[in-house]
Short mmCIF file of C-alpha atoms in Angstrom, two decimals:
data_model
loop_
_atom_site.label_atom_id
_atom_site.label_comp_id
_atom_site.label_asym_id
_atom_site.label_seq_id
_atom_site.Cartn_x
_atom_site.Cartn_y
_atom_site.Cartn_z
CA MET C 1 -38.79 -18.84 21.41
CA SER C 2 -39.76 -22.26 22.63
CA ARG C 3 -37.51 -24.45 24.77
CA GLU C 4 -37.17 -26.85 21.81
CA GLU C 5 -36.08 -24.03 19.46
CA SER C 6 -33.63 -22.75 22.05
CA SER C 7 -32.21 -26.25 22.52
CA GLN C 8 -31.81 -26.63 18.75
CA LEU C 9 -29.89 -23.34 18.55
CA THR C 10 -27.59 -24.50 21.33
CA ASP C 11 -27.06 -27.85 19.60
CA ASP C 12 -26.34 -26.10 16.29
CA PHE C 13 -23.75 -23.87 17.97
CA HIS C 14 -22.01 -26.86 19.57
CA VAL C 15 -21.91 -28.73 16.26
CA ARG C 16 -20.55 -25.67 14.45
CA LEU C 17 -17.98 -25.12 17.21
CA TRP C 18 -16.86 -28.74 17.16
CA LYS C 19 -16.49 -28.63 13.37
CA GLU C 20 -14.42 -25.44 13.60
CA ALA C 21 -12.30 -26.79 16.47
CA SER C 22 -11.57 -30.09 14.77
CA ARG C 23 -9.89 -28.20 11.91
CA ARG C 24 -7.88 -25.88 14.15
CA GLU C 25 -4.44 -26.08 15.69
CA HIS C 26 -4.65 -23.19 18.12
CA VAL C 27 -7.56 -21.19 19.54
CA HIS C 28 -7.18 -17.85 21.31
CA MET C 29 -9.99 -16.93 23.73
CA VAL C 30 -10.63 -13.22 24.35
CA GLY C 31 -12.38 -12.94 27.72
CA ILE C 32 -11.14 -16.36 28.87
CA GLY C 33 -11.67 -15.52 32.56
CA GLY C 34 -15.45 -15.82 32.38
CA THR C 35 -17.09 -19.03 33.51
CA GLY C 36 -18.58 -19.82 30.11
CA MET C 37 -15.44 -18.98 28.17
CA ARG C 38 -13.29 -21.06 30.50
CA ALA C 39 -15.64 -24.05 30.08
CA LEU C 40 -15.45 -23.57 26.33
CA ALA C 41 -11.65 -23.48 26.51
CA GLU C 42 -11.70 -26.78 28.42
CA PHE C 43 -13.95 -28.30 25.72
CA LEU C 44 -11.56 -27.12 23.00
CA ASP C 45 -8.60 -28.40 24.98
CA ASP C 46 -10.34 -31.80 25.07
CA CYS C 47 -10.68 -31.57 21.27
CA GLY C 48 -6.90 -31.28 21.03
CA CYS C 49 -6.62 -27.55 20.33
CA GLY C 50 -3.83 -25.47 21.77
CA ILE C 51 -5.34 -22.77 23.99
CA SER C 52 -4.29 -19.24 24.80
CA GLY C 53 -6.33 -16.34 26.02
CA SER C 54 -6.58 -12.87 27.42
CA ASP C 55 -8.85 -11.14 29.89
CA LEU C 56 -9.02 -7.72 31.51
CA PHE C 57 -8.98 -9.22 34.99
CA SER C 58 -7.13 -12.05 36.67
CA PHE C 59 -9.20 -15.09 37.55
CA GLN C 60 -8.97 -18.19 39.68
CA GLU C 61 -6.96 -20.58 37.56
CA SER C 62 -7.47 -24.31 37.67
CA GLU C 63 -4.69 -26.84 37.38
CA ARG C 64 -5.74 -27.27 33.77
CA SER C 65 -5.86 -23.59 32.84
CA GLN C 66 -2.35 -23.10 34.22
CA ARG C 67 -1.10 -24.95 31.12
CA TRP C 68 -2.61 -22.32 28.84
CA SER C 69 -0.88 -19.09 27.93
CA VAL C 70 -3.13 -16.41 29.46
CA GLN C 71 -2.39 -12.70 29.44
CA ILE C 72 -4.09 -10.16 31.67
CA GLY C 73 -5.04 -7.20 29.49
CA HIS C 74 -5.62 -6.88 25.75
CA SER C 75 -2.85 -5.39 23.64
CA GLY C 76 -3.33 -7.09 20.30
CA GLN C 77 0.16 -8.57 20.66
CA GLU C 78 -0.99 -11.58 22.67
CA LEU C 79 -2.18 -13.68 19.73
CA PRO C 80 0.34 -16.49 19.16
CA GLN C 81 1.51 -16.95 15.57
CA THR C 82 -0.05 -20.42 15.55
CA THR C 83 -3.54 -19.01 16.26
CA ASP C 84 -6.04 -19.90 13.57
CA LEU C 85 -9.33 -19.22 15.40
CA VAL C 86 -10.28 -16.48 17.86
CA ILE C 87 -13.34 -16.88 20.06
CA HIS C 88 -14.50 -13.90 22.09
CA SER C 89 -17.01 -13.28 24.81
CA SER C 90 -20.06 -11.22 23.87
CA ALA C 91 -18.85 -8.77 26.54
CA VAL C 92 -15.77 -7.95 24.43
CA PRO C 93 -16.25 -4.82 22.28
CA PHE C 94 -15.68 -4.88 18.50
CA GLU C 95 -12.72 -2.49 18.81
CA ASN C 96 -10.86 -4.70 21.32
CA PRO C 97 -7.15 -4.72 20.30
CA ALA C 98 -6.99 -8.53 20.20
CA LEU C 99 -10.01 -8.67 17.87
CA VAL C 100 -8.60 -5.89 15.69
CA SER C 101 -5.34 -7.84 15.44
CA ALA C 102 -7.24 -11.03 14.56
CA ARG C 103 -9.19 -9.29 11.80
CA ASP C 104 -6.01 -7.66 10.47
CA ARG C 105 -4.41 -11.12 10.25
CA GLY C 106 -7.48 -12.53 8.49
CA LEU C 107 -8.25 -14.99 11.30
CA THR C 108 -11.68 -16.52 11.77
CA THR C 109 -13.50 -15.07 14.78
CA MET C 110 -16.54 -16.43 16.63
CA ASN C 111 -18.56 -15.38 19.66
#
């Protein structure tokens, strides 16, 4: 894949994400402790979305991320009722309890 094609894929993802985020009230991030996921959460926060998340491990929180509801561990119970989009890290397995709960509730998921 050329650099131009790769850049276009990245741009397409950002446009799709922005379109999804602009229609959402609350986004739950599974794997929020990772650098990329945290940056994505900050972007969504800037878009006006409520943010919550879960991760297997604790992480260094910023002043900003301290406002978010973050749970250590995945139980499937951590998804707030207001959640209408779940974004998960590619490191999160399909059978993760939070993702199972999201699918059971009919929520849109992205990774």
